[in-house]
Amino acid sequence: MLPIEKPHNFTQLHFYFHDILDGENPTTIKIINPPSNSHATFGDTFIIDNPLTEEKDLSSKLIGRAQGTYALASQQGDFALKMDINFVFIEGRYKGSTITMIGRNVIVDEVREMPIVGGTGAFRFARGYALAKTIWYDHASGNAIEEFNVSIYHF
């Protein structure tokens, strides 16, 4: 007997990721500092619970959280992050569902592509990619807003 395969669904998502490192309620916290004898930022590691919103304004509708870690993983000066993040949706038709992104993020590139490697709920067996673009960055605080366009196949 041949297995029965469900048709694949294709979903495109658009949201904003708010990386907040300062203030009273930071959503990104440095958890590992590099050794003093290493490259200036190589090894910096952060844990995040960042808001995901419908619009670039942080006060716009909250649709989820980005939870996970990222670390500065390049010694060559290209500022590449190794990211492992779960996008957890808390509103709308995808409430309770997640997608998982793991990959390399060269933050100095205008648009970065990272793989979507899984998901839960509505996004079970998700596969696809995320395109990230920095739309605002404050050098003094490290705070940033990233625009995400995510394309995924799932069951």
GROMACS .gro file of N, CA and C in nm:
model
  465
    1MET      N    1   0.084  -0.118   0.000
    1MET     CA    2   0.000   0.000   0.000
    1MET      C    3   0.089   0.124   0.000
    2LEU      N    4   0.062   0.216  -0.089
    2LEU     CA    5   0.137   0.340  -0.097
    2LEU      C    6   0.088   0.438   0.008
    3PRO      N    7   0.180   0.518   0.065
    3PRO     CA    8   0.137   0.617   0.164
    3PRO      C    9   0.052   0.725   0.097
    4ILE      N   10  -0.043   0.777   0.172
    4ILE     CA   11  -0.127   0.886   0.123
    4ILE      C   12  -0.060   1.017   0.161
    5GLU      N   13  -0.035   1.099   0.061
    5GLU     CA   14   0.030   1.227   0.085
    5GLU      C   15  -0.071   1.339   0.073
    6LYS      N   16  -0.073   1.424   0.173
    6LYS     CA   17  -0.161   1.541   0.168
    6LYS      C   18  -0.101   1.645   0.072
    7PRO      N   19  -0.184   1.724   0.010
    7PRO     CA   20  -0.129   1.832  -0.074
    7PRO      C   21  -0.056   1.934   0.013
    8HIS      N   22   0.045   1.994  -0.043
    8HIS     CA   23   0.119   2.097   0.028
    8HIS      C   24   0.043   2.229   0.023
    9ASN      N   25   0.051   2.302   0.132
    9ASN     CA   26   0.001   2.439   0.136
    9ASN      C   27   0.119   2.533   0.120
   10PHE      N   28   0.094   2.647   0.061
   10PHE     CA   29   0.197   2.749   0.046
   10PHE      C   30   0.148   2.874   0.115
   11THR      N   31   0.230   2.929   0.206
   11THR     CA   32   0.192   3.048   0.283
   11THR      C   33   0.303   3.151   0.276
   12GLN      N   34   0.264   3.276   0.259
   12GLN     CA   35   0.359   3.387   0.267
   12GLN      C   36   0.320   3.474   0.386
   13LEU      N   37   0.418   3.505   0.468
   13LEU     CA   38   0.397   3.585   0.587
   13LEU      C   39   0.482   3.712   0.578
   14HIS      N   40   0.430   3.819   0.637
   14HIS     CA   41   0.502   3.946   0.640
   14HIS      C   42   0.485   4.003   0.780
   15PHE      N   43   0.597   4.037   0.844
   15PHE     CA   44   0.590   4.094   0.979
   15PHE      C   45   0.719   4.170   1.009
   16TYR      N   46   0.718   4.238   1.124
   16TYR     CA   47   0.833   4.315   1.168
   16TYR      C   48   0.883   4.258   1.301
   17PHE      N   49   1.015   4.250   1.312
   17PHE     CA   50   1.088   4.190   1.424
   17PHE      C   51   1.158   4.305   1.496
   18HIS      N   52   1.129   4.323   1.625
   18HIS     CA   53   1.185   4.435   1.702
   18HIS      C   54   1.290   4.383   1.798
   19ASP      N   55   1.415   4.416   1.771
   19ASP     CA   56   1.529   4.373   1.852
   19ASP      C   57   1.561   4.486   1.949
   20ILE      N   58   1.526   4.470   2.077
   20ILE     CA   59   1.537   4.577   2.176
   20ILE      C   60   1.639   4.537   2.282
   21LEU      N   61   1.754   4.606   2.282
   21LEU     CA   62   1.863   4.571   2.373
   21LEU      C   63   1.875   4.665   2.493
   22ASP      N   64   1.800   4.774   2.495
   22ASP     CA   65   1.814   4.870   2.605
   22ASP      C   66   1.678   4.903   2.666
   23GLY      N   67   1.676   4.995   2.760
   23GLY     CA   68   1.553   5.039   2.822
   23GLY      C   69   1.514   4.952   2.941
   24GLU      N   70   1.392   4.975   2.989
   24GLU     CA   71   1.342   4.905   3.107
   24GLU      C   72   1.311   4.758   3.081
   25ASN      N   73   1.267   4.726   2.960
   25ASN     CA   74   1.228   4.589   2.927
   25ASN      C   75   1.295   4.542   2.797
   26PRO      N   76   1.427   4.519   2.801
   26PRO     CA   77   1.492   4.470   2.679
   26PRO      C   78   1.437   4.332   2.642
   27THR      N   79   1.427   4.307   2.512
   27THR     CA   80   1.379   4.176   2.466
   27THR      C   81   1.494   4.093   2.410
   28THR      N   82   1.613   4.151   2.409
   28THR     CA   83   1.736   4.083   2.369
   28THR      C   84   1.840   4.107   2.478
   29ILE      N   85   1.897   3.997   2.528
   29ILE     CA   86   1.995   4.007   2.636
   29ILE      C   87   2.120   3.929   2.598
   30LYS      N   88   2.236   3.994   2.616
   30LYS     CA   89   2.364   3.924   2.591
   30LYS      C   90   2.385   3.824   2.704
   31ILE      N   91   2.410   3.698   2.665
   31ILE     CA   92   2.431   3.593   2.765
   31ILE      C   93   2.574   3.540   2.767
   32ILE      N   94   2.651   3.566   2.661
   32ILE     CA   95   2.792   3.522   2.655
   32ILE      C   96   2.876   3.634   2.595
   33ASN      N   97   2.982   3.670   2.664
   33ASN     CA   98   3.082   3.763   2.612
   33ASN      C   99   3.200   3.682   2.561
   34PRO      N  100   3.265   3.730   2.455
   34PRO     CA  101   3.383   3.658   2.406
   34PRO      C  102   3.500   3.674   2.504
   35PRO      N  103   3.595   3.582   2.500
   35PRO     CA  104   3.716   3.600   2.583
   35PRO      C  105   3.787   3.729   2.546
   36SER      N  106   3.857   3.787   2.638
   36SER     CA  107   3.922   3.916   2.615
   36SER      C  108   4.029   3.911   2.507
   37ASN      N  109   4.083   3.793   2.477
   37ASN     CA  110   4.189   3.783   2.377
   37ASN      C  111   4.135   3.751   2.237
   38SER      N  112   4.003   3.753   2.218
   38SER     CA  113   3.946   3.718   2.088
   38SER      C  114   3.913   3.843   2.008
   39HIS      N  115   3.868   3.820   1.885
   39HIS     CA  116   3.819   3.928   1.799
   39HIS      C  117   3.713   4.005   1.878
   40ALA      N  118   3.699   4.133   1.856
   40ALA     CA  119   3.617   4.222   1.937
   40ALA      C  120   3.475   4.171   1.965
   41THR      N  121   3.405   4.119   1.865
   41THR     CA  122   3.266   4.077   1.888
   41THR      C  123   3.243   3.929   1.862
   42PHE      N  124   3.340   3.858   1.807
   42PHE     CA  125   3.324   3.717   1.776
   42PHE      C  126   3.290   3.640   1.904
   43GLY      N  127   3.177   3.570   1.902
   43GLY     CA  128   3.135   3.492   2.017
   43GLY      C  129   3.025   3.556   2.100
   44ASP      N  130   3.000   3.687   2.081
   44ASP     CA  131   2.888   3.749   2.152
   44ASP      C  132   2.762   3.667   2.125
   45THR      N  133   2.690   3.630   2.229
   45THR     CA  134   2.571   3.547   2.214
   45THR      C  135   2.455   3.612   2.289
   46PHE      N  136   2.339   3.613   2.225
   46PHE     CA  137   2.221   3.679   2.279
   46PHE      C  138   2.103   3.582   2.283
   47ILE      N  139   2.018   3.599   2.383
   47ILE     CA  140   1.891   3.527   2.387
   47ILE      C  141   1.782   3.631   2.366
   48ILE      N  142   1.677   3.590   2.290
   48ILE     CA  143   1.575   3.687   2.253
   48ILE      C  144   1.433   3.636   2.282
   49ASP      N  145   1.347   3.732   2.306
   49ASP     CA  146   1.202   3.713   2.311
   49ASP      C  147   1.142   3.840   2.252
   50ASN      N  148   1.164   3.859   2.122
   50ASN     CA  149   1.133   3.984   2.054
   50ASN      C  150   0.990   3.988   2.001
   51PRO      N  151   0.926   4.105   2.011
   51PRO     CA  152   0.792   4.119   1.954
   51PRO      C  153   0.793   4.114   1.802
   52LEU      N  154   0.689   4.052   1.746
   52LEU     CA  155   0.662   4.052   1.602
   52LEU      C  156   0.534   4.131   1.583
   53THR      N  157   0.538   4.231   1.496
   53THR     CA  158   0.421   4.317   1.477
   53THR      C  159   0.380   4.320   1.329
   54GLU      N  160   0.255   4.363   1.306
   54GLU     CA  161   0.204   4.375   1.169
   54GLU      C  162   0.269   4.489   1.092
   55GLU      N  163   0.303   4.596   1.162
   55GLU     CA  164   0.362   4.715   1.100
   55GLU      C  165   0.496   4.743   1.167
   56LYS      N  166   0.574   4.835   1.109
   56LYS     CA  167   0.706   4.862   1.164
   56LYS      C  168   0.703   4.933   1.299
   57ASP      N  169   0.593   4.999   1.330
   57ASP     CA  170   0.578   5.066   1.457
   57ASP      C  171   0.556   4.963   1.567
   58LEU      N  172   0.635   4.970   1.673
   58LEU     CA  173   0.624   4.874   1.784
   58LEU      C  174   0.485   4.875   1.848
   59SER      N  175   0.415   4.987   1.838
   59SER     CA  176   0.281   4.994   1.897
   59SER      C  177   0.173   4.934   1.807
   60SER      N  178   0.210   4.887   1.687
   60SER     CA  179   0.111   4.822   1.600
   60SER      C  180   0.076   4.685   1.656
   61LYS      N  181  -0.019   4.617   1.594
   61LYS     CA  182  -0.071   4.491   1.646
   61LYS      C  183   0.039   4.386   1.665
   62LEU      N  184   0.047   4.332   1.785
   62LEU     CA  185   0.141   4.225   1.817
   62LEU      C  186   0.083   4.094   1.765
   63ILE      N  187   0.159   4.026   1.677
   63ILE     CA  188   0.109   3.900   1.621
   63ILE      C  189   0.187   3.779   1.670
   64GLY      N  190   0.302   3.804   1.736
   64GLY     CA  191   0.379   3.692   1.785
   64GLY      C  192   0.507   3.735   1.852
   65ARG      N  193   0.592   3.635   1.879
   65ARG     CA  194   0.722   3.657   1.942
   65ARG      C  195   0.828   3.579   1.865
   66ALA      N  196   0.947   3.634   1.861
   66ALA     CA  197   1.063   3.563   1.807
   66ALA      C  198   1.145   3.519   1.928
   67GLN      N  199   1.154   3.389   1.950
   67GLN     CA  200   1.222   3.336   2.067
   67GLN      C  201   1.336   3.245   2.025
   68GLY      N  202   1.455   3.268   2.081
   68GLY     CA  203   1.569   3.186   2.047
   68GLY      C  204   1.699   3.254   2.081
   69THR      N  205   1.802   3.224   2.003
   69THR     CA  206   1.934   3.281   2.026
   69THR      C  207   1.998   3.322   1.894
   70TYR      N  208   2.093   3.414   1.906
   70TYR     CA  209   2.181   3.443   1.793
   70TYR      C  210   2.319   3.477   1.847
   71ALA      N  211   2.420   3.447   1.767
   71ALA     CA  212   2.558   3.470   1.808
   71ALA      C  213   2.639   3.524   1.690
   72LEU      N  214   2.734   3.610   1.720
   72LEU     CA  215   2.827   3.659   1.618
   72LEU      C  216   2.926   3.547   1.590
   73ALA      N  217   2.916   3.490   1.470
   73ALA     CA  218   2.986   3.366   1.438
   73ALA      C  219   3.096   3.381   1.333
   74SER      N  220   3.128   3.502   1.294
   74SER     CA  221   3.230   3.522   1.191
   74SER      C  222   3.346   3.605   1.247
   75GLN      N  223   3.467   3.564   1.214
   75GLN     CA  224   3.586   3.640   1.253
   75GLN      C  225   3.637   3.727   1.138
   76GLN      N  226   3.573   3.720   1.022
   76GLN     CA  227   3.621   3.788   0.903
   76GLN      C  228   3.571   3.931   0.888
   77GLY      N  229   3.492   3.982   0.979
   77GLY     CA  230   3.445   4.119   0.970
   77GLY      C  231   3.320   4.138   0.887
   78ASP      N  232   3.256   4.026   0.844
   78ASP     CA  233   3.132   4.040   0.768
   78ASP      C  234   3.009   4.040   0.858
   79PHE      N  235   3.030   4.039   0.989
   79PHE     CA  236   2.922   4.046   1.087
   79PHE      C  237   2.811   3.945   1.060
   80ALA      N  238   2.850   3.820   1.053
   80ALA     CA  239   2.754   3.712   1.030
   80ALA      C  240   2.706   3.655   1.163
   81LEU      N  241   2.576   3.650   1.176
   81LEU     CA  242   2.515   3.589   1.294
   81LEU      C  243   2.475   3.446   1.262
   82LYS      N  244   2.484   3.358   1.360
   82LYS     CA  245   2.424   3.225   1.353
   82LYS      C  246   2.295   3.238   1.432
   83MET      N  247   2.182   3.217   1.364
   83MET     CA  248   2.052   3.240   1.428
   83MET      C  249   1.974   3.110   1.440
   84ASP      N  250   1.914   3.089   1.556
   84ASP     CA  251   1.816   2.982   1.572
   84ASP      C  252   1.698   3.042   1.647
   85ILE      N  253   1.589   3.057   1.572
   85ILE     CA  254   1.474   3.133   1.622
   85ILE      C  255   1.344   3.060   1.591
   86ASN      N  256   1.256   3.058   1.689
   86ASN     CA  257   1.118   3.012   1.668
   86ASN      C  258   1.030   3.135   1.661
   87PHE      N  259   0.954   3.147   1.554
   87PHE     CA  260   0.853   3.252   1.543
   87PHE      C  261   0.724   3.192   1.597
   88VAL      N  262   0.677   3.245   1.709
   88VAL     CA  263   0.560   3.193   1.779
   88VAL      C  264   0.444   3.289   1.754
   89PHE      N  265   0.339   3.241   1.689
   89PHE     CA  266   0.226   3.328   1.654
   89PHE      C  267   0.120   3.322   1.763
   90ILE      N  268   0.072   3.440   1.805
   90ILE     CA  269  -0.022   3.449   1.917
   90ILE      C  270  -0.155   3.512   1.878
   91GLU      N  271  -0.170   3.548   1.752
   91GLU     CA  272  -0.293   3.613   1.704
   91GLU      C  273  -0.335   3.557   1.569
   92GLY      N  274  -0.463   3.572   1.539
   92GLY     CA  275  -0.514   3.540   1.406
   92GLY      C  276  -0.522   3.392   1.376
   93ARG      N  277  -0.528   3.361   1.249
   93ARG     CA  278  -0.550   3.222   1.206
   93ARG      C  279  -0.433   3.130   1.239
   94TYR      N  280  -0.314   3.185   1.267
   94TYR     CA  281  -0.198   3.102   1.300
   94TYR      C  282  -0.168   3.098   1.450
   95LYS      N  283  -0.260   3.148   1.530
   95LYS     CA  284  -0.242   3.149   1.676
   95LYS      C  285  -0.207   3.008   1.725
   96GLY      N  286  -0.099   2.999   1.804
   96GLY     CA  287  -0.055   2.870   1.857
   96GLY      C  288   0.041   2.794   1.767
   97SER      N  289   0.065   2.843   1.646
   97SER     CA  290   0.156   2.777   1.552
   97SER      C  291   0.294   2.843   1.558
   98THR      N  292   0.395   2.769   1.515
   98THR     CA  293   0.531   2.822   1.512
   98THR      C  294   0.599   2.786   1.380
   99ILE      N  295   0.701   2.863   1.346
   99ILE     CA  296   0.795   2.824   1.241
   99ILE      C  297   0.936   2.842   1.297
  100THR      N  298   1.028   2.757   1.252
  100THR     CA  299   1.164   2.758   1.303
  100THR      C  300   1.261   2.797   1.192
  101MET      N  301   1.344   2.896   1.224
  101MET     CA  302   1.445   2.947   1.130
  101MET      C  303   1.583   2.923   1.192
  102ILE      N  304   1.670   2.859   1.116
  102ILE     CA  305   1.807   2.838   1.160
  102ILE      C  306   1.897   2.872   1.042
  103GLY      N  307   1.994   2.961   1.065
  103GLY     CA  308   2.081   2.993   0.952
  103GLY      C  309   2.176   3.107   0.978
  104ARG      N  310   2.246   3.144   0.873
  104ARG     CA  311   2.346   3.250   0.875
  104ARG      C  312   2.282   3.380   0.830
  105ASN      N  313   2.307   3.485   0.906
  105ASN     CA  314   2.250   3.616   0.879
  105ASN      C  315   2.364   3.718   0.873
  106VAL      N  316   2.404   3.757   0.753
  106VAL     CA  317   2.509   3.858   0.736
  106VAL      C  318   2.443   3.995   0.745
  107ILE      N  319   2.448   4.053   0.864
  107ILE     CA  320   2.366   4.171   0.893
  107ILE      C  321   2.403   4.296   0.814
  108VAL      N  322   2.519   4.297   0.750
  108VAL     CA  323   2.555   4.414   0.668
  108VAL      C  324   2.499   4.404   0.526
  109ASP      N  325   2.447   4.288   0.487
  109ASP     CA  326   2.382   4.275   0.356
  109ASP      C  327   2.244   4.340   0.361
  110GLU      N  328   2.204   4.401   0.250
  110GLU     CA  329   2.074   4.469   0.248
  110GLU      C  330   1.959   4.372   0.274
  111VAL      N  331   1.959   4.258   0.205
  111VAL     CA  332   1.856   4.155   0.224
  111VAL      C  333   1.928   4.024   0.252
  112ARG      N  334   1.883   3.954   0.355
  112ARG     CA  335   1.944   3.826   0.393
  112ARG      C  336   1.841   3.715   0.381
  113GLU      N  337   1.887   3.598   0.335
  113GLU     CA  338   1.799   3.482   0.320
  113GLU      C  339   1.840   3.375   0.420
  114MET      N  340   1.742   3.324   0.495
  114MET     CA  341   1.767   3.219   0.593
  114MET      C  342   1.662   3.109   0.578
  115PRO      N  343   1.700   2.983   0.604
  115PRO     CA  344   1.607   2.873   0.584
  115PRO      C  345   1.504   2.858   0.696
  116ILE      N  346   1.384   2.821   0.657
  116ILE     CA  347   1.281   2.775   0.751
  116ILE      C  348   1.290   2.623   0.749
  117VAL      N  349   1.312   2.563   0.865
  117VAL     CA  350   1.341   2.420   0.871
  117VAL      C  351   1.233   2.337   0.940
  118GLY      N  352   1.128   2.401   0.987
  118GLY     CA  353   1.022   2.325   1.052
  118GLY      C  354   0.915   2.416   1.107
  119GLY      N  355   0.815   2.353   1.168
  119GLY     CA  356   0.707   2.428   1.227
  119GLY      C  357   0.612   2.338   1.302
  120THR      N  358   0.516   2.400   1.369
  120THR     CA  359   0.415   2.326   1.443
  120THR      C  360   0.278   2.384   1.411
  121GLY      N  361   0.174   2.312   1.453
  121GLY     CA  362   0.038   2.360   1.431
  121GLY      C  363   0.006   2.373   1.284
  122ALA      N  364  -0.039   2.489   1.242
  122ALA     CA  365  -0.073   2.513   1.101
  122ALA      C  366   0.048   2.497   1.009
  123PHE      N  367   0.169   2.506   1.067
  123PHE     CA  368   0.291   2.500   0.987
  123PHE      C  369   0.368   2.369   1.006
  124ARG      N  370   0.299   2.263   1.040
  124ARG     CA  371   0.365   2.133   1.057
  124ARG      C  372   0.441   2.096   0.931
  125PHE      N  373   0.562   2.046   0.946
  125PHE     CA  374   0.652   2.008   0.837
  125PHE      C  375   0.691   2.127   0.748
  126ALA      N  376   0.694   2.246   0.801
  126ALA     CA  377   0.727   2.365   0.721
  126ALA      C  378   0.868   2.358   0.664
  127ARG      N  379   0.880   2.403   0.540
  127ARG     CA  380   1.008   2.418   0.471
  127ARG      C  381   0.996   2.543   0.385
  128GLY      N  382   1.102   2.624   0.386
  128GLY     CA  383   1.097   2.744   0.305
  128GLY      C  384   1.213   2.836   0.337
  129TYR      N  385   1.187   2.966   0.323
  129TYR     CA  386   1.293   3.062   0.349
  129TYR      C  387   1.234   3.192   0.402
  130ALA      N  388   1.319   3.266   0.472
  130ALA     CA  389   1.283   3.398   0.523
  130ALA      C  390   1.379   3.499   0.463
  131LEU      N  391   1.325   3.611   0.418
  131LEU     CA  392   1.406   3.724   0.372
  131LEU      C  393   1.395   3.833   0.478
  132ALA      N  394   1.509   3.878   0.527
  132ALA     CA  395   1.512   3.981   0.631
  132ALA      C  396   1.581   4.105   0.577
  133LYS      N  397   1.526   4.220   0.614
  133LYS     CA  398   1.583   4.348   0.572
  133LYS      C  399   1.578   4.442   0.692
  134THR      N  400   1.692   4.501   0.725
  134THR     CA  401   1.695   4.599   0.834
  134THR      C  402   1.633   4.728   0.783
  135ILE      N  403   1.529   4.774   0.853
  135ILE     CA  404   1.468   4.900   0.812
  135ILE      C  405   1.501   5.015   0.907
  136TRP      N  406   1.554   4.980   1.025
  136TRP     CA  407   1.597   5.082   1.119
  136TRP      C  408   1.699   5.020   1.214
  137TYR      N  409   1.807   5.095   1.242
  137TYR     CA  410   1.910   5.048   1.334
  137TYR      C  411   1.965   5.168   1.409
  138ASP      N  412   1.979   5.155   1.541
  138ASP     CA  413   2.039   5.258   1.624
  138ASP      C  414   2.174   5.206   1.672
  139HIS      N  415   2.281   5.265   1.621
  139HIS     CA  416   2.416   5.216   1.652
  139HIS      C  417   2.448   5.226   1.802
  140ALA      N  418   2.401   5.331   1.867
  140ALA     CA  419   2.432   5.351   2.009
  140ALA      C  420   2.373   5.241   2.097
  141SER      N  421   2.249   5.204   2.073
  141SER     CA  422   2.182   5.105   2.159
  141SER      C  423   2.190   4.963   2.104
  142GLY      N  424   2.204   4.950   1.971
  142GLY     CA  425   2.198   4.819   1.907
  142GLY      C  426   2.056   4.779   1.870
  143ASN      N  427   1.958   4.861   1.906
  143ASN     CA  428   1.819   4.831   1.873
  143ASN      C  429   1.799   4.833   1.722
  144ALA      N  430   1.710   4.745   1.675
  144ALA     CA  431   1.686   4.737   1.532
  144ALA      C  432   1.543   4.692   1.504
  145ILE      N  433   1.496   4.725   1.385
  145ILE     CA  434   1.370   4.672   1.334
  145ILE      C  435   1.403   4.603   1.203
  146GLU      N  436   1.362   4.477   1.193
  146GLU     CA  437   1.384   4.397   1.073
  146GLU      C  438   1.249   4.366   1.009
  147GLU      N  439   1.242   4.382   0.879
  147GLU     CA  440   1.123   4.343   0.805
  147GLU      C  441   1.144   4.201   0.753
  148PHE      N  442   1.048   4.112   0.780
  148PHE     CA  443   1.057   3.973   0.736
  148PHE      C  444   0.950   3.941   0.635
  149ASN      N  445   0.990   3.875   0.527
  149ASN     CA  446   0.900   3.815   0.430
  149ASN      C  447   0.934   3.666   0.427
  150VAL      N  448   0.838   3.583   0.465
  150VAL     CA  449   0.861   3.440   0.482
  150VAL      C  450   0.773   3.364   0.384
  151SER      N  451   0.834   3.270   0.312
  151SER     CA  452   0.761   3.185   0.217
  151SER      C  453   0.783   3.041   0.259
  152ILE      N  454   0.672   2.968   0.284
  152ILE     CA  455   0.686   2.831   0.332
  152ILE      C  456   0.584   2.738   0.270
  153TYR      N  457   0.629   2.613   0.249
  153TYR     CA  458   0.541   2.501   0.217
  153TYR      C  459   0.520   2.424   0.345
  154HIS      N  460   0.398   2.375   0.365
  154HIS     CA  461   0.366   2.299   0.486
  154HIS      C  462   0.243   2.214   0.458
  155PHE      N  463   0.216   2.122   0.550
  155PHE     CA  464   0.096   2.037   0.536
  155PHE      C  465  -0.022   2.105   0.601
   0.00000   0.00000   0.00000
